[in-house]
Amino acid sequence: MESRTERRIRAIQGHLVPATDESLQRISANPTAGEFLNGQRYSVVLPEKLQTGKWNVYRSTLSPLKLVNTFQDHAEIVTLHDNFLHAVETFQDYKYLGTRIRIDGTIGEYKWMTYGEAGTARSALGSGLRHYGLQPGACVGLYFINRPEWLVVDHACSAYSFISVPLYDTLGPDAVKYIVNHADVQAIFCVTSTLNTLLSFLSEIPSVRVIVVVGGIDEHLPSLPSKSGVTLISYSKLLGQGRSNTHPFCPPKPEDIATICYTSGTTGTPKGVVLSHGNLIASVAGMTHSIKFHPSDIYISYLPLAHIYERSYEIMSVYFGVAVGFYQGDNMKLMDDLAALRPTIFASVPRLYNRIYAGITNAVKTSGVLKERLFNAAYNSKKQAVMSGRKPSPMWDRLVFNKIKDKLGGRVRLMSSGASPLSPDVMEFLRVCFGCPVVEGYGMTETSCVISSMDESDTLSGHVGSPNPACEIKLVDVPEMNYTSEDLPHPRGEICVRGPIVFQGYYKDEVQTREVIDDEGWLYTGDIGLWLPGGRLKIIDRKKNIFKLAQGEYIAPEKIENVYAKCKFVAQCFVYGDSLNSSLVAVVCVEPDVLKDWATSEGIKYEDLGQLCNDPRARAAVLAEMDAVGKEAQLRGFEFVKAVTLVVEPFTSENGLLTPTFKIKRPQAKAYFAKAISDMYAELSTSDPTPQSML
């Protein structure tokens, strides 16, 4: 006779996802989210509500029974202040903040401030702000790009329970003014260049009491009218005042607000994402379950500190006592900074990785037949070893790859990618050429950064890994786009996230908060995902940026733009289509040197790059190369663009075409390129818009 227990287990077995070679099926007790869980290689699957019998909630296998909210080895660290205190005590004499910029503005070797010195400066700054009347809970604006003082100010905010509010240098003056007023910012740290912007609307930001100029000299600062009620001082003077008027720390609690990060979005006014100390610690603590740094590591800081991706790396660096070297502030000189710093940890975005990939492949193709053959032989041999987990022959590194590794300083042991999808072949290329793990993560400001990330040992690409141990994920049906949890072979739907990493809400905006967080605490991300075998998440679509072509086919433009980004001629790409037309068109910002080299090889004469961009032969060459890249990526016939317009001017936040996180503002781009789009469709209407080769 079958026992009741055996019958129950057999009934539950019927609900389990069938085991594949990627999954490890087992049942075990789970007191937190139902009675049982189904383990896969990278995620476990739990029933959201036991009575429904639906197994749809995924967690990391690294912490399946409890969502992480603090560090494994240091449960006492529950705020950013605790994290920095721990670092100052543990790594007091270790290198922390490095810069190449001298006081006189010249560039030299990296000079370092230790953790202990940064701790002393943090206390002085916080005391200085208290001296000027700032109370716990006051908002402090940071209006300058990455440099050591940014992090020291941020640590001062944590120690004295102030709220840091990053002000993007690229947001433009109107958005900065809006944020300062919306958050009632009382003190702003800026540099000489951003000071002038602040002074231009000083009378319109009445909450501001103190403006501190980093790198400023008091004698050179303008005098403000006394009726303004604003004190204008240099950073060094504030440090001095704080040293002679020390105030005790005012430590925050985990639930207190640590920062308000304003996200630009592609439309409307900026939204203030409220993140608590507990949010940020949980997110980073979750990541430390799979990624370990060491005090011997060196990290380069060049991604904007105003963004959560870079912020979370800084919090993690502090926890492990990592040295952080800053770039000069000029992206064109980043390679020079990398050679001088020789970092071991390199975080970046697909935009830069695509450039590295295009630069290397282009150099190989133009290096001559013998060198190209050598590279291909080395690449294929090392790729086989890397993908099968074997140790590749060191000969290939000596002959070929060490020269490539030296581009990033020669010591990088871990690379990460975030902000937008990295194409699988670019990821494979980086793994082979640089000989280190390349992990891709997925996250957003509203989740304190990481929602999911790849396992370092996972050789499969084209996905964003398994859940951060600090959150759980489910997919919710989107019937209007034909995505459901019943889809075969993989469940699909809108990605929803719950756990201690989910933000507190949008500042002073209950309506928009309720639009994205439901009554059970699930955050609706707007991204469409599917579950691959083993519990890996793959992003396949975006709920908002979807449009239909005239024949009814749905288009996800970002996916197509990411494919075309690998084309050697393409620096940036805006793909457009609508329900009135049956095909796609694109506006391409060209790589100037590549287009000029092509023109020279074809014997085409031109006066300037603008004239060359308008040459029909140039457009045809770029479109042909894009078609080749599209075929390689297996785009479907209707996903190929059928006409291109070439432009010289890059898409930037200054001309209103990019958000500060480098995403295209689609409504603005449509308006900006309206004539070009109209002309392309007019041209297509007089010719056959669907070459058979693309179908």
XYZ file of C-alpha atoms in Angstrom:
695
model
C 0.000 0.000 0.000
C 1.217 3.487 -0.866
C 1.576 5.702 2.222
C -0.024 9.159 2.479
C 3.463 10.749 2.380
C 4.364 8.844 -0.807
C 1.057 9.882 -2.438
C 1.697 13.522 -1.531
C 5.236 13.442 -2.952
C 3.954 11.765 -6.141
C 1.289 14.474 -6.523
C 3.880 17.214 -6.092
C 6.199 15.510 -8.597
C 3.465 16.106 -11.156
C 3.840 19.870 -10.702
C 7.597 19.919 -11.145
C 9.315 21.173 -14.272
C 10.694 18.038 -15.990
C 14.391 17.586 -15.262
C 16.761 18.329 -18.115
C 20.500 17.799 -18.326
C 20.781 21.325 -16.914
C 18.561 20.788 -13.890
C 18.928 18.867 -10.702
C 15.516 17.814 -9.417
C 14.932 17.317 -5.753
C 12.314 18.135 -3.155
C 13.131 19.597 0.205
C 11.322 21.458 2.955
C 11.057 25.222 2.606
C 9.428 27.034 5.497
C 9.484 30.509 3.916
C 7.539 30.268 0.666
C 5.461 27.179 0.775
C 6.243 23.653 1.825
C 8.507 22.533 -0.983
C 10.999 23.717 -3.582
C 12.269 22.315 -6.873
C 16.006 22.744 -7.361
C 17.640 23.488 -10.690
C 21.310 24.179 -11.338
C 21.242 27.972 -10.920
C 17.778 28.664 -9.453
C 15.204 26.958 -7.286
C 11.505 27.167 -8.142
C 8.918 27.756 -5.430
C 5.139 27.971 -5.382
C 4.054 31.598 -4.946
C 0.928 30.419 -3.134
C 0.702 26.763 -2.221
C -3.059 26.534 -2.745
C -2.765 27.498 -6.443
C -0.278 24.730 -7.189
C 1.645 27.070 -9.481
C 5.445 26.792 -9.236
C 6.505 30.155 -10.619
C 8.828 31.962 -8.173
C 12.568 31.646 -8.764
C 15.349 32.191 -6.231
C 19.099 31.691 -6.279
C 20.367 28.238 -5.302
C 22.941 30.108 -3.173
C 20.245 31.125 -0.668
C 16.973 29.353 -1.494
C 15.275 29.438 1.910
C 15.985 33.029 2.955
C 16.421 36.186 0.919
C 19.781 37.745 1.790
C 19.705 41.151 3.521
C 23.233 41.429 4.915
C 26.738 40.005 4.480
C 27.421 36.352 5.359
C 30.574 37.120 7.379
C 29.467 40.468 8.828
C 25.786 40.428 9.746
C 26.410 43.559 11.863
C 26.883 45.656 8.682
C 23.366 46.908 7.951
C 24.033 50.455 6.644
C 26.515 52.157 4.319
C 27.999 53.831 7.406
C 28.628 50.409 9.009
C 30.233 49.239 5.761
C 32.699 52.132 5.642
C 33.448 51.928 9.386
C 34.338 48.251 8.886
C 36.641 49.189 5.973
C 38.403 51.992 7.872
C 39.050 49.672 10.821
C 40.090 46.648 8.731
C 41.960 48.305 5.836
C 43.147 51.541 7.499
C 46.524 51.776 5.726
C 45.462 50.187 2.442
C 45.219 52.247 -0.735
C 41.625 53.406 -1.368
C 41.157 56.420 -3.669
C 43.622 57.153 -6.472
C 43.850 59.985 -8.991
C 46.329 61.069 -11.678
C 45.312 64.723 -11.625
C 47.712 67.029 -9.776
C 46.670 70.184 -7.945
C 48.064 72.268 -10.832
C 45.957 70.283 -13.332
C 48.803 68.226 -14.842
C 48.643 64.438 -15.210
C 51.100 62.034 -13.578
C 51.176 58.599 -11.973
C 48.366 57.562 -9.614
C 48.599 59.046 -6.109
C 46.576 57.380 -3.350
C 44.514 58.249 -0.279
C 44.229 55.388 2.233
C 41.023 54.131 3.815
C 42.096 55.770 7.095
C 42.704 59.140 5.399
C 39.348 58.953 3.615
C 37.710 58.199 6.989
C 39.290 61.322 8.526
C 38.149 63.487 5.587
C 34.634 62.000 5.822
C 34.375 63.035 9.508
C 35.611 66.560 8.738
C 33.182 67.068 5.848
C 30.193 65.805 7.818
C 31.152 68.003 10.770
C 31.507 70.970 8.407
C 27.978 70.448 7.077
C 26.623 70.174 10.641
C 28.470 73.440 11.388
C 26.379 75.073 8.628
C 23.157 73.835 10.216
C 22.358 70.689 8.220
C 20.334 68.219 10.276
C 19.926 64.442 9.824
C 17.632 63.796 6.861
C 18.870 66.840 4.902
C 19.511 66.288 1.187
C 23.004 66.921 -0.190
C 23.537 67.280 -3.948
C 26.634 66.004 -5.779
C 27.086 67.893 -9.052
C 30.344 66.687 -10.574
C 31.772 63.643 -12.330
C 33.772 60.797 -10.751
C 36.670 61.829 -8.535
C 37.769 60.877 -4.989
C 35.819 63.701 -3.338
C 32.528 62.247 -4.650
C 32.936 59.131 -2.517
C 34.216 61.025 0.521
C 31.094 63.251 0.400
C 28.905 60.151 0.032
C 30.549 58.564 3.102
C 30.021 61.802 5.043
C 26.327 61.697 4.139
C 26.059 58.127 5.469
C 27.913 58.903 8.722
C 25.738 61.913 9.549
C 22.397 60.607 8.178
C 22.242 63.042 5.278
C 20.658 61.882 2.005
C 22.894 62.026 -1.056
C 21.271 63.217 -4.297
C 23.433 62.758 -7.415
C 22.958 65.531 -9.988
C 23.947 64.274 -13.426
C 26.325 66.553 -15.209
C 24.610 65.472 -18.433
C 21.023 66.145 -17.344
C 21.172 69.795 -18.314
C 20.368 72.844 -16.173
C 16.556 72.542 -16.214
C 16.582 68.999 -14.843
C 19.190 69.922 -12.207
C 17.052 72.859 -11.048
C 13.970 70.584 -10.935
C 15.759 67.927 -8.817
C 17.256 70.462 -6.375
C 13.792 71.915 -5.745
C 11.932 68.593 -5.748
C 14.306 67.060 -3.157
C 14.724 70.311 -1.154
C 18.495 70.007 -1.468
C 20.261 72.117 1.217
C 23.927 71.719 0.266
C 25.488 71.155 -3.159
C 29.029 69.978 -3.902
C 30.101 71.076 -7.375
C 33.213 71.932 -9.418
C 34.094 75.254 -11.044
C 32.435 74.317 -14.345
C 29.112 73.290 -12.751
C 29.182 76.219 -10.294
C 28.412 78.634 -13.133
C 25.297 76.624 -14.009
C 24.101 76.755 -10.379
C 24.737 80.501 -10.126
C 22.652 81.091 -13.266
C 19.492 79.998 -11.398
C 20.572 80.549 -7.773
C 17.511 82.677 -6.985
C 15.266 79.825 -8.172
C 16.625 77.175 -5.749
C 15.650 78.633 -2.354
C 16.307 75.462 -0.297
C 20.091 75.650 -0.914
C 22.131 77.006 2.047
C 25.690 75.965 1.176
C 27.546 75.480 -2.117
C 30.926 73.733 -1.820
C 33.332 73.989 -4.763
C 35.579 70.927 -5.138
C 38.975 72.023 -6.411
C 37.989 75.659 -5.926
C 40.230 78.346 -4.397
C 38.375 80.663 -2.020
C 40.045 83.850 -3.264
C 38.881 83.055 -6.809
C 35.260 82.261 -5.917
C 32.666 84.913 -6.823
C 31.042 86.807 -3.966
C 27.313 86.213 -3.626
C 24.818 88.919 -2.629
C 24.110 88.664 1.086
C 20.366 88.516 0.427
C 20.847 85.169 -1.356
C 21.366 83.499 2.047
C 23.821 81.056 0.435
C 27.355 80.393 1.696
C 29.872 79.678 -1.083
C 33.099 77.994 0.078
C 35.818 75.696 -1.225
C 35.977 71.992 -0.371
C 39.325 72.481 1.401
C 37.919 75.294 3.560
C 34.931 73.133 4.580
C 37.379 70.358 5.542
C 39.309 72.809 7.730
C 36.157 74.139 9.388
C 34.990 70.581 10.074
C 38.328 69.618 11.644
C 38.127 72.499 14.093
C 34.411 71.914 14.862
C 34.097 68.140 15.089
C 30.662 66.617 15.539
C 29.949 63.016 16.573
C 28.527 60.670 13.955
C 24.751 60.418 13.654
C 24.488 56.813 12.410
C 21.510 55.923 10.218
C 19.202 52.938 10.638
C 18.772 50.343 7.831
C 15.319 51.715 6.979
C 16.581 55.314 6.657
C 16.944 56.833 3.187
C 20.532 56.638 1.920
C 20.097 58.249 -1.482
C 17.535 59.549 -3.941
C 18.609 58.645 -7.477
C 16.745 60.547 -10.149
C 16.231 58.503 -13.299
C 15.736 60.491 -16.451
C 13.464 58.095 -18.285
C 12.752 58.664 -21.960
C 9.816 61.014 -21.366
C 8.591 63.397 -18.674
C 10.299 64.883 -15.631
C 12.916 62.882 -13.665
C 11.613 60.446 -11.031
C 13.368 60.224 -7.656
C 14.078 56.592 -6.738
C 14.262 56.347 -2.944
C 16.795 53.756 -1.752
C 17.356 52.929 1.905
C 20.620 51.801 3.506
C 19.054 48.346 3.845
C 18.248 48.246 0.105
C 21.838 48.962 -0.952
C 23.466 46.643 1.606
C 21.111 43.771 0.661
C 21.861 44.165 -3.058
C 25.643 44.138 -2.613
C 25.542 41.426 0.085
C 23.604 39.229 -2.336
C 26.290 39.701 -4.984
C 29.083 38.724 -2.572
C 27.636 35.202 -2.476
C 28.955 34.641 -5.983
C 31.659 37.286 -6.564
C 34.591 37.915 -4.231
C 36.995 40.858 -4.433
C 40.263 41.165 -2.457
C 42.267 44.042 -0.941
C 44.866 43.399 -3.664
C 42.284 44.189 -6.364
C 42.220 47.500 -8.251
C 39.021 48.895 -9.768
C 38.788 51.745 -12.287
C 35.982 54.241 -11.726
C 34.795 55.900 -14.925
C 31.138 54.828 -15.277
C 28.961 57.661 -13.903
C 28.727 57.582 -10.096
C 25.263 59.078 -10.445
C 24.125 55.667 -11.752
C 23.368 52.686 -9.544
C 25.638 50.308 -11.517
C 28.779 52.229 -10.534
C 27.460 53.021 -7.036
C 26.993 49.335 -6.205
C 30.529 48.523 -7.371
C 31.851 51.228 -5.026
C 29.923 49.791 -2.054
C 31.288 46.319 -2.845
C 34.834 47.699 -3.215
C 34.609 49.238 0.270
C 33.431 45.940 1.785
C 36.445 44.068 0.382
C 39.035 46.867 0.825
C 39.626 47.322 -2.923
C 41.707 50.233 -4.309
C 39.643 52.508 -6.605
C 41.481 54.533 -9.260
C 39.643 57.327 -11.071
C 39.890 58.190 -14.737
C 40.935 61.719 -15.741
C 37.371 62.634 -16.632
C 37.857 62.345 -20.393
C 36.564 59.202 -22.134
C 39.022 59.768 -24.989
C 41.884 59.274 -22.498
C 40.414 56.207 -20.767
C 42.819 53.799 -22.499
C 45.754 55.863 -21.212
C 44.327 55.709 -17.673
C 43.869 51.926 -17.943
C 47.519 51.506 -18.974
C 48.663 53.593 -15.973
C 46.334 52.007 -13.371
C 46.387 48.387 -14.638
C 43.107 47.413 -12.914
C 42.104 43.852 -12.025
C 38.328 44.510 -12.057
C 36.719 46.127 -15.110
C 33.026 47.005 -15.257
C 31.619 48.393 -18.464
C 28.625 48.650 -20.784
C 27.972 46.996 -24.164
C 28.598 50.277 -25.951
C 32.292 50.195 -24.971
C 32.654 46.410 -25.312
C 31.203 46.629 -28.846
C 33.839 49.252 -29.673
C 36.644 47.060 -28.312
C 35.283 44.120 -30.361
C 34.948 46.196 -33.558
C 38.402 47.764 -33.069
C 40.161 44.417 -32.634
C 38.320 42.612 -35.461
C 38.927 45.540 -37.798
C 42.640 45.592 -36.900
C 42.871 41.837 -37.544
C 41.161 42.114 -40.947
C 43.567 44.836 -42.081
C 46.723 43.225 -40.626
C 47.524 41.045 -43.643
C 46.781 37.429 -44.505
C 49.422 35.792 -42.282
C 48.553 37.747 -39.115
C 44.833 37.177 -39.714
C 45.411 33.418 -40.051
C 47.499 33.381 -36.872
C 44.780 35.254 -34.965
C 42.040 32.907 -36.211
C 44.068 29.802 -35.318
C 44.800 31.197 -31.844
C 41.187 32.291 -31.340
C 39.653 28.941 -32.356
C 42.097 26.906 -30.269
C 41.661 29.051 -27.152
C 37.871 29.203 -27.632
C 37.613 25.395 -27.595
C 39.602 25.259 -24.361
C 37.656 28.087 -22.673
C 34.234 26.695 -23.623
C 35.114 23.181 -22.421
C 36.629 24.394 -19.151
C 40.189 23.339 -20.037
C 43.303 25.438 -19.531
C 44.309 26.983 -22.889
C 47.879 26.804 -24.164
C 49.932 29.798 -22.891
C 51.546 29.967 -26.326
C 48.527 31.737 -27.813
C 48.621 34.437 -25.119
C 52.311 35.069 -25.778
C 51.850 35.184 -29.547
C 48.524 37.017 -29.830
C 46.396 37.789 -26.804
C 48.809 39.504 -24.393
C 48.919 42.489 -26.764
C 45.111 42.681 -26.565
C 45.080 42.252 -22.756
C 47.523 45.165 -22.474
C 44.824 47.469 -23.898
C 43.113 47.249 -20.465
C 46.391 47.266 -18.542
C 47.176 43.541 -18.727
C 45.885 42.447 -15.290
C 42.077 42.286 -15.617
C 40.793 39.110 -13.913
C 37.048 39.869 -14.029
C 34.919 41.804 -16.518
C 31.259 42.652 -16.058
C 28.624 44.101 -18.338
C 25.372 45.841 -17.492
C 22.918 48.591 -18.547
C 21.838 46.871 -21.800
C 22.222 43.436 -23.433
C 25.685 42.282 -24.513
C 25.580 40.178 -27.667
C 26.659 36.530 -27.131
C 29.445 36.629 -29.708
C 30.950 39.799 -28.218
C 30.896 38.111 -24.799
C 32.567 34.988 -26.209
C 35.146 37.184 -27.952
C 35.993 38.990 -24.693
C 36.295 35.715 -22.765
C 38.713 34.306 -25.321
C 40.807 37.446 -25.890
C 41.105 38.540 -22.247
C 41.162 35.044 -20.740
C 38.990 35.888 -17.726
C 35.346 35.461 -16.659
C 32.955 37.929 -18.308
C 29.686 38.138 -16.381
C 26.556 39.911 -17.494
C 24.053 41.265 -15.023
C 20.562 42.693 -15.183
C 19.166 45.321 -12.882
C 17.677 48.765 -12.473
C 17.845 51.708 -10.109
C 14.543 50.626 -8.534
C 16.129 47.339 -7.400
C 19.299 48.913 -5.942
C 21.122 47.514 -8.990
C 21.395 43.749 -9.525
C 18.282 41.611 -10.122
C 20.167 38.705 -11.672
C 23.683 37.872 -12.802
C 25.599 35.096 -14.501
C 27.607 32.525 -12.626
C 31.355 33.000 -13.264
C 31.696 29.381 -14.365
C 28.722 29.439 -16.770
C 29.997 29.246 -20.367
C 26.549 29.695 -21.949
C 25.957 33.286 -23.083
C 22.865 35.181 -24.239
C 21.234 35.332 -20.811
C 21.519 37.339 -17.576
C 21.938 34.478 -15.128
C 20.037 33.578 -11.995
C 18.414 35.738 -9.304
C 20.486 37.841 -6.922
C 20.232 35.901 -3.605
C 18.627 39.074 -2.187
C 15.491 38.808 -4.340
C 12.999 36.453 -5.952
C 11.667 36.681 -9.510
C 8.478 35.619 -11.260
C 7.186 36.111 -14.802
C 3.685 37.531 -15.237
C 1.603 36.892 -18.372
C 1.360 39.704 -20.946
C -1.535 38.431 -23.083
C -1.589 41.439 -25.436
C 1.944 40.507 -26.556
C 1.276 36.732 -26.508
C 3.689 36.020 -23.634
C 2.485 33.511 -21.019
C 3.853 31.194 -18.346
C 2.407 28.281 -20.344
C 4.588 29.052 -23.389
C 6.715 26.204 -24.718
C 9.551 25.379 -24.601
C 10.134 28.198 -22.079
C 7.785 30.162 -19.768
C 7.646 33.855 -20.788
C 6.258 37.048 -19.287
C 6.959 40.397 -17.613
C 9.793 40.169 -15.085
C 8.627 40.961 -11.547
C 10.966 41.249 -8.546
C 10.400 41.116 -4.775
C 12.737 41.302 -1.797
C 14.868 43.635 0.342
C 16.472 45.225 -2.760
C 13.193 46.759 -3.999
C 13.111 50.533 -3.565
C 10.945 52.473 -1.109
C 9.029 54.293 -3.837
C 9.313 57.356 -6.062
C 9.963 60.478 -3.986
C 6.754 62.477 -3.444
C 4.962 60.398 -6.090
C 2.604 57.804 -4.665
C 0.730 57.450 -7.981
C 3.750 56.347 -10.049
C 4.933 54.129 -7.173
C 1.611 52.246 -7.160
C 1.880 51.786 -10.923
C 5.017 49.641 -10.531
C 4.676 47.952 -7.074
C 1.623 45.826 -6.298
C 0.029 45.117 -2.909
C 2.169 42.010 -2.384
C 5.440 43.879 -2.907
C 6.174 42.757 -6.499
C 7.956 45.349 -8.650
C 6.903 45.231 -12.313
C 10.029 45.964 -14.369
C 8.480 46.431 -17.821
C 11.000 43.932 -19.238
C 9.914 40.671 -20.844
C 11.908 37.563 -19.952
C 11.940 33.801 -20.315
C 13.434 31.023 -18.209
C 16.117 28.937 -19.880
C 16.937 25.422 -18.592
C 18.722 25.432 -15.258
C 16.903 28.559 -14.072
C 18.689 31.221 -16.122
C 16.836 34.392 -17.073
C 16.916 35.748 -20.634
C 15.610 39.232 -21.523
C 13.736 39.063 -24.814
C 11.661 42.217 -25.034
C 10.518 45.477 -23.500
C 6.876 46.051 -22.706
C 6.885 49.748 -23.636
C 9.227 50.051 -26.622
C 7.344 47.624 -28.766
C 5.641 48.512 -32.002
C 3.815 46.725 -34.791
C 4.642 46.900 -38.469
C 1.836 47.236 -41.011
C 1.700 43.456 -41.529
C 1.192 42.894 -37.781
C 4.706 41.766 -36.828
C 5.920 42.972 -33.419
C 9.313 44.695 -33.373
C 11.671 45.103 -30.388
C 13.963 47.862 -31.709
C 16.612 47.648 -28.960
C 17.326 44.029 -29.828
C 17.897 44.954 -33.487
C 20.001 48.000 -32.570
C 22.235 45.799 -30.420
C 22.811 43.511 -33.412
C 23.692 46.388 -35.743
C 26.003 47.920 -33.107
C 28.532 45.223 -34.082
C 28.746 46.543 -37.658
C 32.138 48.216 -38.171
C 30.564 51.323 -39.749
C 28.076 51.848 -36.888
C 28.888 53.979 -33.834
C 25.202 54.367 -32.866
C 21.968 53.226 -34.440
C 18.299 54.255 -34.172
C 15.874 51.755 -35.700
C 12.397 53.056 -36.572
C 9.175 51.488 -37.776
C 5.428 51.969 -37.338
C 2.102 50.350 -38.104
C 1.709 52.372 -41.328
C 4.792 50.818 -42.929
C 5.811 47.219 -43.546
C 9.575 47.662 -43.116
C 12.160 49.185 -40.808
C 14.526 52.082 -41.472
C 17.550 53.253 -39.485
C 19.523 56.383 -38.737
C 23.192 55.476 -38.273
C 25.824 57.661 -36.633
C 28.942 56.492 -38.450
C 32.402 55.547 -37.194
C 34.306 58.343 -39.015
C 37.644 56.563 -39.479
C 36.078 53.353 -40.784
C 33.948 55.222 -43.345
C 36.918 57.332 -44.473
C 39.086 54.220 -44.903
C 36.327 52.606 -46.978
C 36.038 55.726 -49.190
C 39.809 55.765 -49.746
C 39.831 52.076 -50.698
C 36.982 52.701 -53.172
C 38.676 55.782 -54.630
C 35.747 58.022 -53.645
C 36.561 61.735 -53.337
C 34.734 63.928 -50.824
C 35.116 67.345 -49.209
C 33.937 66.470 -45.721
C 32.380 63.593 -43.781
C 28.879 65.069 -44.146
C 29.153 64.922 -47.930
C 30.410 61.329 -47.758
C 27.446 60.336 -45.546
C 25.064 61.632 -48.234
C 26.768 59.634 -50.994
C 24.419 56.804 -52.140
C 27.455 54.499 -52.491
C 28.310 55.012 -48.805
C 24.725 54.287 -47.757
C 24.698 51.131 -49.885
C 28.007 49.922 -48.403
C 26.819 50.486 -44.819
C 23.470 48.789 -45.504
C 25.238 45.801 -47.108
C 27.510 45.418 -44.066
C 24.490 45.735 -41.715
C 22.688 43.034 -43.741
C 25.694 40.734 -43.320
C 25.760 41.321 -39.553
C 21.973 40.797 -39.397
C 22.204 37.485 -41.274
C 24.937 36.298 -38.933
C 22.732 37.148 -35.939
C 19.805 35.354 -37.609
C 17.461 38.315 -37.617
C 14.081 37.464 -39.084
C 13.261 38.923 -42.499
C 11.074 41.756 -41.212
C 13.740 42.713 -38.624
C 16.237 43.843 -41.294
C 16.319 47.583 -41.974
C 15.636 48.347 -45.620
C 17.060 51.883 -45.781
C 19.626 53.922 -43.837
C 20.450 57.562 -43.309
C 24.039 58.261 -42.285
C 24.796 61.102 -39.877
C 28.004 62.528 -38.429
C 26.612 64.070 -35.228
C 26.560 61.513 -32.360
C 23.395 60.877 -30.338
C 24.058 62.553 -26.967
C 22.163 63.720 -23.910
C 23.151 67.281 -24.874
C 21.210 67.126 -28.157
C 18.324 65.403 -26.380
C 18.647 62.011 -28.101
C 20.066 59.927 -25.224
C 19.201 59.450 -21.586
C 22.195 59.774 -19.213
C 22.306 55.949 -19.175
C 22.852 55.978 -22.959
C 19.389 54.726 -23.919
C 17.804 56.306 -27.004
C 14.923 58.676 -26.288
C 12.618 57.289 -28.954
C 9.944 59.997 -29.169
C 12.641 62.691 -29.349
C 14.697 60.758 -31.923
C 11.581 60.265 -34.063
C 10.940 64.027 -34.051
C 14.620 64.912 -34.564
C 14.970 62.647 -37.612
C 11.402 63.103 -38.922
C 12.508 64.358 -42.359
C 15.106 61.587 -42.782
C 12.520 58.938 -41.810
C 9.970 60.407 -44.231
C 12.542 60.513 -47.052
C 13.582 56.890 -46.474
C 9.993 55.637 -46.619
C 9.361 57.728 -49.748
C 12.441 56.148 -51.339
C 11.328 52.646 -50.344
C 7.843 53.163 -51.774
C 9.364 53.619 -55.243
C 11.464 50.453 -55.015
C 11.039 46.856 -53.894
C 11.261 47.145 -50.084
C 11.807 43.446 -49.346
C 14.744 41.887 -51.182
C 14.244 38.128 -51.351
C 17.666 37.531 -49.823
C 16.389 38.859 -46.509
C 13.306 36.656 -46.320
